Short mmCIF file of C-alpha atoms and ligand atoms in Angstrom, two decimals:
data_model
loop_
_atom_site.label_atom_id
_atom_site.label_comp_id
_atom_site.label_asym_id
_atom_site.label_seq_id
_atom_site.Cartn_x
_atom_site.Cartn_y
_atom_site.Cartn_z
CA MET A 44 -0.18 -0.36 0.09
CA GLN A 45 1.23 3.49 -0.94
CA ILE A 46 0.74 6.28 1.79
CA THR A 47 -0.01 9.61 0.01
CA GLY A 48 -0.97 13.01 1.22
CA LYS A 49 -4.76 11.82 1.81
CA THR A 50 -3.86 8.47 3.67
CA LYS A 51 -6.12 8.82 6.77
CA LEU A 52 -4.56 7.62 10.07
CA LEU A 53 -6.04 5.31 12.67
CA GLY A 54 -4.05 4.02 15.54
CA VAL A 55 -4.09 2.42 19.61
CA ILE A 56 -3.28 4.35 22.49
CA GLY A 57 -1.85 2.66 25.34
CA ASP A 58 1.29 2.49 27.79
CA PRO A 59 2.69 -0.04 27.49
CA ILE A 60 2.00 -0.91 23.64
CA SER A 61 4.66 -2.33 21.95
CA HIS A 62 2.94 -6.06 22.72
CA SER A 63 -0.34 -4.58 20.91
CA LEU A 64 -1.75 -6.98 18.23
CA SER A 65 -4.09 -4.36 16.62
CA PRO A 66 -1.64 -3.21 14.12
CA VAL A 67 -1.16 -6.60 12.93
CA MET A 68 -5.16 -7.13 12.47
CA GLN A 69 -6.66 -4.00 11.40
CA ASN A 70 -3.76 -3.19 8.76
CA ALA A 71 -4.34 -6.53 7.52
CA ALA A 72 -7.97 -5.61 7.27
CA ILE A 73 -7.05 -2.24 5.69
CA ALA A 74 -5.32 -3.70 2.90
CA TYR A 75 -7.85 -6.24 1.98
CA LEU A 76 -10.36 -3.67 1.67
CA GLY A 77 -7.40 -1.34 -0.04
CA VAL A 78 -8.92 1.95 1.86
CA ASP A 79 -6.86 4.36 1.87
CA TYR A 80 -5.84 4.25 5.57
CA LEU A 81 -2.92 3.54 8.20
CA TYR A 82 -3.52 1.99 11.66
CA VAL A 83 -0.58 3.20 14.16
CA PRO A 84 0.20 2.20 17.54
CA PHE A 85 1.19 5.17 20.04
CA LEU A 86 2.81 4.91 23.51
CA VAL A 87 0.77 7.07 25.40
CA ARG A 88 1.55 8.32 29.08
CA GLU A 89 0.08 11.89 29.00
CA LEU A 90 -3.59 11.02 27.73
CA GLU A 91 -5.22 14.72 27.97
CA ILE A 92 -1.97 16.09 25.64
CA ALA A 93 -2.25 13.27 24.14
CA VAL A 94 -6.24 13.11 23.04
CA ARG A 95 -6.00 16.87 21.87
CA GLY A 96 -2.86 16.22 20.11
CA LEU A 97 -4.54 13.47 17.74
CA ALA A 98 -7.47 16.24 17.14
CA ALA A 99 -4.92 18.41 15.99
CA LEU A 100 -3.16 15.78 13.70
CA GLY A 101 -7.05 14.97 12.01
CA ILE A 102 -6.88 11.59 13.20
CA ALA A 103 -10.00 9.70 12.24
CA GLY A 104 -10.30 7.62 15.25
CA PHE A 105 -8.56 5.54 17.73
CA ASN A 106 -8.45 2.74 19.90
CA ILE A 107 -7.60 3.00 23.52
CA THR A 108 -6.03 0.01 25.67
CA ILE A 109 -4.60 -0.24 29.29
CA PRO A 110 -4.44 1.72 31.03
CA HIS A 111 -6.85 4.72 29.88
CA LYS A 112 -10.03 2.74 29.20
CA GLN A 113 -11.78 4.81 31.76
CA ALA A 114 -9.50 7.76 32.09
CA ILE A 115 -10.58 8.41 28.67
CA LEU A 116 -14.44 9.15 29.11
CA PRO A 117 -14.45 12.78 30.43
CA LEU A 118 -12.11 13.96 27.49
CA LEU A 119 -14.70 12.71 24.86
CA MET A 120 -17.66 15.29 23.61
CA GLU A 121 -19.95 11.91 23.86
CA VAL A 122 -20.24 8.22 24.59
CA THR A 123 -22.41 5.57 23.83
CA PRO A 124 -25.00 4.04 26.17
CA ILE A 125 -23.18 0.69 26.53
CA ALA A 126 -19.76 2.63 26.99
CA GLY A 127 -21.41 4.39 29.71
CA LEU A 128 -22.54 1.25 31.10
CA VAL A 129 -19.19 -0.56 31.01
CA GLY A 130 -18.06 2.92 32.17
CA ALA A 131 -14.96 2.05 29.94
CA VAL A 132 -14.29 3.10 26.16
CA ASN A 133 -12.29 1.43 23.39
CA THR A 134 -12.96 2.93 20.76
CA VAL A 135 -13.33 6.56 19.52
CA TRP A 136 -13.86 8.67 16.12
CA TRP A 137 -13.74 12.07 15.38
CA ASN A 138 -17.57 13.40 15.02
CA GLY A 139 -16.66 16.54 13.33
CA TYR A 140 -16.88 18.52 16.64
CA GLY A 141 -15.07 16.38 19.12
CA TRP A 142 -14.30 12.76 19.94
CA SER A 143 -17.38 9.96 20.17
CA GLY A 144 -16.53 7.20 22.27
CA THR A 145 -18.11 3.07 22.53
CA ASN A 146 -17.05 -0.39 23.88
CA THR A 147 -16.79 -2.62 21.45
CA ASP A 148 -15.44 -5.33 24.20
CA VAL A 149 -19.06 -6.37 24.72
CA GLU A 150 -19.90 -7.24 21.21
CA GLY A 151 -16.39 -8.81 20.95
CA PHE A 152 -16.70 -10.63 24.09
CA VAL A 153 -20.42 -11.82 23.07
CA ALA A 154 -20.00 -13.08 19.35
CA PRO A 155 -18.67 -16.71 20.34
CA LEU A 156 -21.77 -17.12 22.28
CA GLN A 157 -24.30 -16.65 19.85
CA THR A 158 -25.42 -20.13 19.43
CA PHE A 159 -24.84 -20.67 23.35
CA ASN A 160 -28.03 -22.18 25.13
CA PRO A 161 -29.71 -19.92 27.22
CA CYS A 162 -28.05 -19.02 30.64
CA SER A 163 -29.17 -19.56 33.68
CA GLU A 164 -26.30 -18.54 35.62
CA ALA A 165 -22.77 -16.91 34.99
CA VAL A 166 -19.75 -17.21 37.04
CA VAL A 167 -17.25 -14.33 36.23
CA LEU A 168 -13.95 -14.83 37.90
CA GLY A 169 -12.03 -11.66 38.63
CA CYS A 170 -13.56 -7.66 38.86
CA GLY A 171 -11.21 -5.62 37.23
CA GLY A 172 -11.85 -3.46 33.76
CA ALA A 173 -12.77 -6.38 31.34
CA ALA A 174 -14.94 -8.09 34.10
CA ARG A 175 -17.18 -5.24 33.44
CA ALA A 176 -17.79 -5.51 29.63
CA VAL A 177 -18.42 -9.56 30.24
CA VAL A 178 -20.82 -8.47 32.69
CA VAL A 179 -22.67 -6.45 30.47
CA GLY A 180 -22.09 -9.40 27.54
CA CYS A 181 -23.76 -11.89 30.18
CA HIS A 182 -26.43 -9.62 30.99
CA GLN A 183 -26.97 -8.95 26.67
CA LEU A 184 -27.08 -12.89 26.68
CA ASN A 185 -29.70 -13.05 29.37
CA CYS A 186 -28.23 -14.99 32.14
CA GLN A 187 -30.50 -14.58 34.76
CA ARG A 188 -27.74 -14.70 37.65
CA ILE A 189 -24.28 -13.21 37.56
CA HIS A 190 -22.02 -14.10 40.25
CA VAL A 191 -18.30 -12.36 40.09
CA VAL A 192 -15.86 -13.58 42.41
CA GLY A 193 -13.04 -11.46 43.24
CA ARG A 194 -9.91 -11.71 45.59
CA ARG A 195 -10.79 -8.68 47.76
CA ALA A 196 -13.86 -7.88 49.40
CA GLU A 197 -13.66 -3.91 49.75
CA LYS A 198 -13.16 -4.23 45.74
CA LEU A 199 -16.35 -6.71 45.28
CA VAL A 200 -18.46 -3.94 47.40
CA GLU A 201 -17.27 -1.46 45.23
CA PHE A 202 -17.86 -3.30 41.85
CA GLN A 203 -21.52 -4.47 43.33
CA LYS A 204 -22.60 -1.04 43.83
CA SER A 205 -21.56 0.42 40.55
CA TRP A 206 -24.19 -1.29 39.28
CA GLN A 207 -26.75 -0.46 41.62
CA GLY A 208 -29.85 1.32 39.62
CA THR A 209 -29.34 -0.27 36.19
CA ALA A 210 -31.08 -3.45 35.60
CA ILE A 211 -27.89 -5.46 36.07
CA GLY A 212 -27.75 -4.43 39.60
CA ASP A 213 -30.78 -6.52 40.13
CA CYS A 214 -29.12 -10.00 38.87
CA LEU A 215 -25.45 -9.69 39.85
CA GLN A 216 -23.83 -10.80 43.61
CA THR A 217 -20.22 -10.56 44.22
CA TYR A 218 -18.22 -13.43 46.59
CA LEU A 219 -15.03 -13.61 47.60
CA TRP A 220 -12.95 -16.85 45.84
CA SER A 221 -13.80 -19.22 49.18
CA GLU A 222 -17.39 -19.32 47.39
CA LEU A 223 -16.46 -20.52 44.34
CA PRO A 224 -16.78 -24.18 44.36
CA ARG A 225 -20.16 -24.02 45.66
CA LEU A 226 -21.10 -21.73 42.61
CA LEU A 227 -19.46 -23.92 39.78
CA PRO A 228 -21.77 -26.71 39.63
CA HIS A 229 -24.77 -24.78 38.80
CA ALA A 230 -22.72 -22.31 36.49
CA ASP A 231 -23.68 -22.60 32.44
CA LEU A 232 -21.03 -20.10 31.92
CA ILE A 233 -17.52 -19.82 33.60
CA ILE A 234 -15.64 -16.69 32.22
CA ASN A 235 -11.86 -16.17 33.63
CA THR A 236 -11.11 -12.52 33.86
CA THR A 237 -7.81 -12.82 35.60
CA PRO A 238 -4.10 -12.62 34.42
CA LEU A 239 -3.92 -16.34 36.08
CA GLY A 240 -2.99 -18.48 33.29
CA MET A 241 -0.73 -16.35 31.04
CA GLY A 242 2.98 -14.85 31.25
CA ALA A 243 4.37 -15.70 34.75
CA ASP A 244 1.39 -16.94 36.03
CA ALA A 245 0.96 -19.50 32.84
CA ASP A 246 1.27 -22.52 35.07
CA GLN A 247 -1.82 -21.13 37.66
CA SER A 248 -5.68 -21.80 36.88
CA PRO A 249 -8.43 -19.84 38.53
CA LEU A 250 -9.95 -23.38 39.70
CA THR A 251 -8.55 -25.80 41.86
CA ALA A 252 -7.58 -30.00 40.77
CA GLU A 253 -11.08 -30.22 43.06
CA ASP A 254 -13.45 -28.34 41.17
CA ARG A 255 -16.43 -29.58 39.29
CA LEU A 256 -18.04 -27.86 36.38
CA LYS A 257 -21.52 -28.49 35.53
CA GLN A 258 -22.01 -30.59 32.25
CA GLY A 259 -22.70 -28.65 29.06
CA ALA A 260 -21.47 -25.48 30.28
CA ILE A 261 -19.12 -23.59 28.44
CA ALA A 262 -15.68 -22.12 29.96
CA TYR A 263 -14.47 -19.15 28.47
CA ASP A 264 -11.17 -17.24 28.86
CA LEU A 265 -10.59 -13.93 28.05
CA ILE A 266 -6.55 -14.92 27.68
CA TYR A 267 -5.47 -15.79 24.28
CA THR A 268 -1.66 -16.99 24.95
CA PRO A 269 -1.00 -19.44 25.96
CA HIS A 270 -3.76 -21.13 23.08
CA THR A 271 -5.28 -23.17 25.79
CA THR A 272 -4.79 -22.30 29.58
CA LYS A 273 -4.51 -24.61 32.40
CA PHE A 274 -8.10 -23.58 32.86
CA LEU A 275 -9.32 -24.38 29.70
CA GLN A 276 -7.50 -27.73 30.34
CA GLN A 277 -8.94 -28.48 33.25
CA ALA A 278 -12.19 -27.93 31.41
CA ARG A 279 -11.84 -29.92 28.70
CA ASN A 280 -10.88 -32.63 30.66
CA GLN A 281 -14.33 -32.36 32.35
CA GLY A 282 -15.89 -32.71 28.80
CA VAL A 283 -16.81 -28.80 29.43
CA GLN A 284 -16.78 -26.62 25.85
CA ILE A 285 -13.82 -24.38 26.00
CA ILE A 286 -13.63 -20.85 24.22
CA ASN A 287 -10.23 -18.65 24.59
CA GLY A 288 -9.89 -14.99 24.35
CA MET A 289 -8.75 -14.82 20.86
CA GLU A 290 -12.09 -14.16 19.11
CA MET A 291 -12.90 -11.75 21.33
CA LEU A 292 -9.83 -9.68 20.38
CA VAL A 293 -10.68 -10.29 16.76
CA GLN A 294 -14.11 -9.23 16.94
CA GLN A 295 -13.67 -6.20 19.34
CA GLY A 296 -11.39 -4.92 16.78
CA ALA A 297 -13.85 -5.68 13.29
CA ALA A 298 -16.24 -3.98 15.63
CA SER A 299 -13.78 -0.80 15.56
CA LEU A 300 -12.94 -1.04 12.11
CA SER A 301 -16.67 -1.05 10.79
CA ILE A 302 -17.42 2.27 12.87
CA TRP A 303 -14.19 4.11 11.74
CA LEU A 304 -15.01 2.81 8.25
CA GLY A 305 -18.94 2.57 8.03
CA GLN A 306 -18.48 -0.84 6.19
CA PRO A 307 -18.24 -4.24 7.45
CA ALA A 308 -15.01 -5.74 8.47
CA PRO A 309 -13.03 -8.58 6.90
CA VAL A 310 -13.41 -10.80 10.08
CA GLU A 311 -11.37 -13.98 8.47
CA VAL A 312 -8.79 -12.01 6.91
CA MET A 313 -8.48 -10.36 10.60
CA ARG A 314 -8.41 -13.76 12.56
CA GLN A 315 -6.07 -15.22 9.99
CA SER A 316 -3.35 -12.27 11.01
CA ILE A 317 -3.82 -12.80 14.39
CA THR A 318 -3.75 -16.71 14.34
CA GLU A 319 -0.21 -16.33 12.34
CA VAL A 320 1.02 -14.05 15.01
CA LEU A 321 0.10 -15.96 17.89
CA TYR A 322 0.02 -19.55 17.20
CA SER A 323 2.31 -20.18 14.07
CA PRO A 324 4.92 -22.51 14.98
CA GLN A 325 7.67 -19.74 13.73
CA ASN A 326 6.19 -17.25 16.27
P1 NAP B 846 -7.25 -5.96 35.55
O1 NAP B 846 -8.30 -4.88 35.41
O2 NAP B 846 -6.11 -5.45 36.14
O3 NAP B 846 -8.32 -6.84 36.20
C1 NAP B 846 -7.57 -8.21 36.49
C2 NAP B 846 -8.63 -8.84 37.18
O4 NAP B 846 -8.03 -10.25 38.07
C3 NAP B 846 -8.63 -8.07 39.09
O5 NAP B 846 -10.10 -8.63 39.59
C4 NAP B 846 -7.44 -8.69 39.59
O6 NAP B 846 -7.93 -8.61 41.50
C5 NAP B 846 -7.70 -10.23 39.72
N1 NAP B 846 -6.50 -10.84 39.85
C6 NAP B 846 -4.91 -10.43 39.25
N2 NAP B 846 -4.28 -11.40 39.61
C7 NAP B 846 -5.21 -12.38 40.37
C8 NAP B 846 -4.78 -13.29 41.16
N3 NAP B 846 -3.23 -13.95 41.10
N4 NAP B 846 -5.31 -13.94 41.52
C9 NAP B 846 -6.96 -13.81 41.65
N5 NAP B 846 -7.37 -12.66 41.28
C10 NAP B 846 -6.24 -11.70 40.41
O7 NAP B 846 -7.08 -6.46 34.14
P2 NAP B 846 -8.37 -6.45 32.98
O8 NAP B 846 -8.03 -5.37 31.74
O9 NAP B 846 -9.79 -6.59 33.41
O10 NAP B 846 -7.68 -7.74 32.17
C11 NAP B 846 -8.04 -8.96 32.64
C12 NAP B 846 -7.49 -10.27 31.57
O11 NAP B 846 -8.26 -10.04 30.47
C13 NAP B 846 -5.87 -9.95 30.95
O12 NAP B 846 -5.58 -11.24 31.26
C14 NAP B 846 -6.09 -9.59 29.73
O13 NAP B 846 -5.57 -9.91 28.85
C15 NAP B 846 -7.40 -10.13 29.16
N6 NAP B 846 -8.40 -9.61 28.10
C16 NAP B 846 -8.46 -10.01 27.07
C17 NAP B 846 -9.12 -9.31 26.31
C18 NAP B 846 -9.42 -9.87 24.91
O14 NAP B 846 -10.33 -9.33 23.71
N7 NAP B 846 -9.69 -11.21 24.94
C19 NAP B 846 -9.83 -8.09 26.05
C20 NAP B 846 -9.66 -7.41 27.68
C21 NAP B 846 -8.69 -7.96 28.40
P3 NAP B 846 -7.46 -7.48 41.76
O15 NAP B 846 -8.37 -6.18 41.38
O16 NAP B 846 -7.64 -7.83 43.43
O17 NAP B 846 -6.07 -6.84 41.83
#
């Protein structure tokens, strides 16, 4: 592709940013569609200055990753209801007067569950940023009860309170880890949103060897490296269907691109580019 004076710029801001897979998948999609865009990673420490700078440079839109997903909200002219509910924005576009923001993580999370049977009970492991998008996703899937498990009582109280006055507040309950064994046998969907199973914690799992899952349940890990975490291996050994975090990554990116371009994103091209980087033997 040739960069010209007319090429429009997209990007992702975060700190750190060098690990981001978004440039690979977004530029693969841009090349496939033949549109005159370029997607660039930006290491951003000074968020407010950067957001003003991106406007001054005429950037068409950008993704936001850790640690700016919440902090960006007051810097935007408007946010969609779903981003307001999650309390985090991962996709921003220029509306002609200022920045508009939304959250495509919910859409990404829900995408691989479209054929999922009705969910009565969901167990969400962890109560950080990603857990918020997962909770909204579980609610969209009509889960009747959403149990959120965390390790710090004060954080769980805060998490519970943050949903008060919303429809989610009526079906969400928080628990300490010690309660997990009694929740698991009733759960139709169990989602790991903790980093247990990746990086330095690769040999760890949020489940103990004794934990038993319900037959017919789905175990979903937001982690995508390694491909099959210890949590997913344990679930698979119990005959439970498993989903890793790659599809969520691809689908949230595809949803962002379709907002920026106003046309459907080539999901399969994006999926292939990520699969190559993450799982091909030479990488
Ligand atoms: P976060 O805001 O830091 O939340 C992490 C949560 O895990 C917190 O509740 C934290 O508890 C808990 N936790 C951390 N270490 C733990 C441990 N050793 N034992 C028990 N709980 C622990 O991070 P995040 O942004 O939500 O991201 C969470 C995970 O989701 C990461 O692995 C990230 O890569 C993944 N993710 C994937 C996608 C995707 O597209 N597939 C998208 C977003 C995130 P405390 O609050 O007590 O520290």
